[in-house]
Amino acid sequence: MNATLESDFFQWQDDRLILRLKVRPRASRNAWGEVIGDRIKLYLTTPPIDGKANQAVIAFVAKTFSVAKNRVGIRRGETSRDKEVIVHWPPTPKAGSSEAENLLRQALQG
């Protein structure tokens, strides 16, 4: 996999997708938001209490990319709104990279 493919808010490291998020808990809906600098905003209805917002981040990202929740983890920022999330992509990273990017584009448009 070519590790040079990246955008402002995501990058590929082998078969792992790294997303840089700005999480907005207690929002009115669960949805992807706008890109702000090198992060993409993620709106969540869940409050940031007892790690529930982190669980919601993992569940939302897993659903967006159609992967199991155990393939998503918070790499940095467990106690911050600025988070780095890692998605361990299924075993075919070259095909998976374009598929993941298409899924993200669809999520951002809808």
XYZ file of C-alpha atoms in Angstrom:
110
model
C 0.000 0.000 0.000
C 1.254 3.453 -0.820
C 1.470 5.346 2.461
C 1.656 8.720 0.678
C -2.075 8.872 -0.083
C -3.539 11.343 2.374
C -5.803 14.323 2.865
C -6.013 17.066 5.453
C -7.910 14.907 7.942
C -6.939 11.347 7.015
C -3.940 9.350 5.927
C -3.087 5.756 5.156
C -0.379 3.819 6.972
C -0.201 0.444 5.258
C -3.649 -1.112 5.838
C -4.642 1.371 8.544
C -6.728 4.472 7.993
C -5.888 7.275 10.424
C -8.635 9.881 10.903
C -8.102 13.177 12.717
C -11.390 14.225 14.324
C -12.844 17.194 16.174
C -15.684 15.627 18.179
C -18.730 17.643 19.190
C -20.601 15.715 21.905
C -24.190 16.504 22.896
C -25.065 17.510 19.344
C -28.584 17.267 17.955
C -27.610 14.442 15.598
C -24.894 11.896 14.818
C -23.222 13.066 11.614
C -19.999 13.978 9.881
C -19.434 17.710 9.676
C -17.155 20.076 7.878
C -13.391 19.845 7.573
C -11.687 22.325 9.891
C -7.966 22.631 9.229
C -6.488 19.162 9.538
C -9.549 17.626 11.241
C -13.046 16.581 10.296
C -15.853 17.419 12.662
C -17.928 14.567 14.062
C -21.228 15.441 15.734
C -22.472 12.977 18.354
C -25.574 13.055 20.521
C -23.759 11.190 23.288
C -22.451 13.192 26.266
C -18.761 12.918 27.188
C -19.432 11.024 30.418
C -17.729 7.790 31.513
C -16.214 7.162 28.067
C -19.610 6.978 26.361
C -18.638 9.539 23.716
C -15.515 7.516 22.884
C -17.658 4.410 22.477
C -19.982 6.402 20.222
C -17.019 7.587 18.116
C -15.903 3.990 17.616
C -19.421 2.798 16.776
C -20.058 5.659 14.324
C -16.736 5.243 12.515
C -17.210 1.463 12.324
C -20.681 1.915 10.851
C -19.435 4.490 8.317
C -16.749 2.151 7.020
C -18.727 -1.091 7.452
C -16.128 -2.702 9.690
C -16.448 -4.381 13.078
C -16.069 -2.117 16.117
C -13.022 -4.105 17.223
C -11.239 -2.872 14.066
C -11.569 0.768 15.215
C -9.629 2.353 18.062
C -8.785 5.721 19.513
C -5.093 6.254 18.994
C -4.846 9.674 20.653
C -7.180 12.002 22.519
C -9.336 9.789 24.701
C -10.006 12.723 27.048
C -10.007 15.430 24.380
C -12.360 16.557 21.627
C -9.401 16.318 19.239
C -8.962 12.633 18.503
C -6.962 10.406 16.219
C -8.876 7.289 15.299
C -7.365 4.275 13.605
C -9.344 1.905 11.379
C -7.680 -1.437 10.716
C -8.838 -2.130 7.214
C -9.627 -5.649 5.974
C -6.822 -7.636 4.341
C -7.023 -6.034 0.866
C -5.684 -2.540 1.550
C -5.196 -1.410 -2.055
C -8.822 -2.064 -2.933
C -9.847 -1.033 0.559
C -8.275 2.422 0.402
C -10.443 3.602 -2.470
C -13.465 1.867 -0.951
C -12.871 3.604 2.395
C -12.443 6.975 0.727
C -15.662 6.455 -1.259
C -17.544 5.550 1.929
C -16.210 8.663 3.640
C -17.170 10.892 0.703
C -20.680 9.407 0.732
C -21.001 9.978 4.473
C -19.901 13.600 4.094
C -22.401 14.270 1.310
C -25.364 12.654 2.987
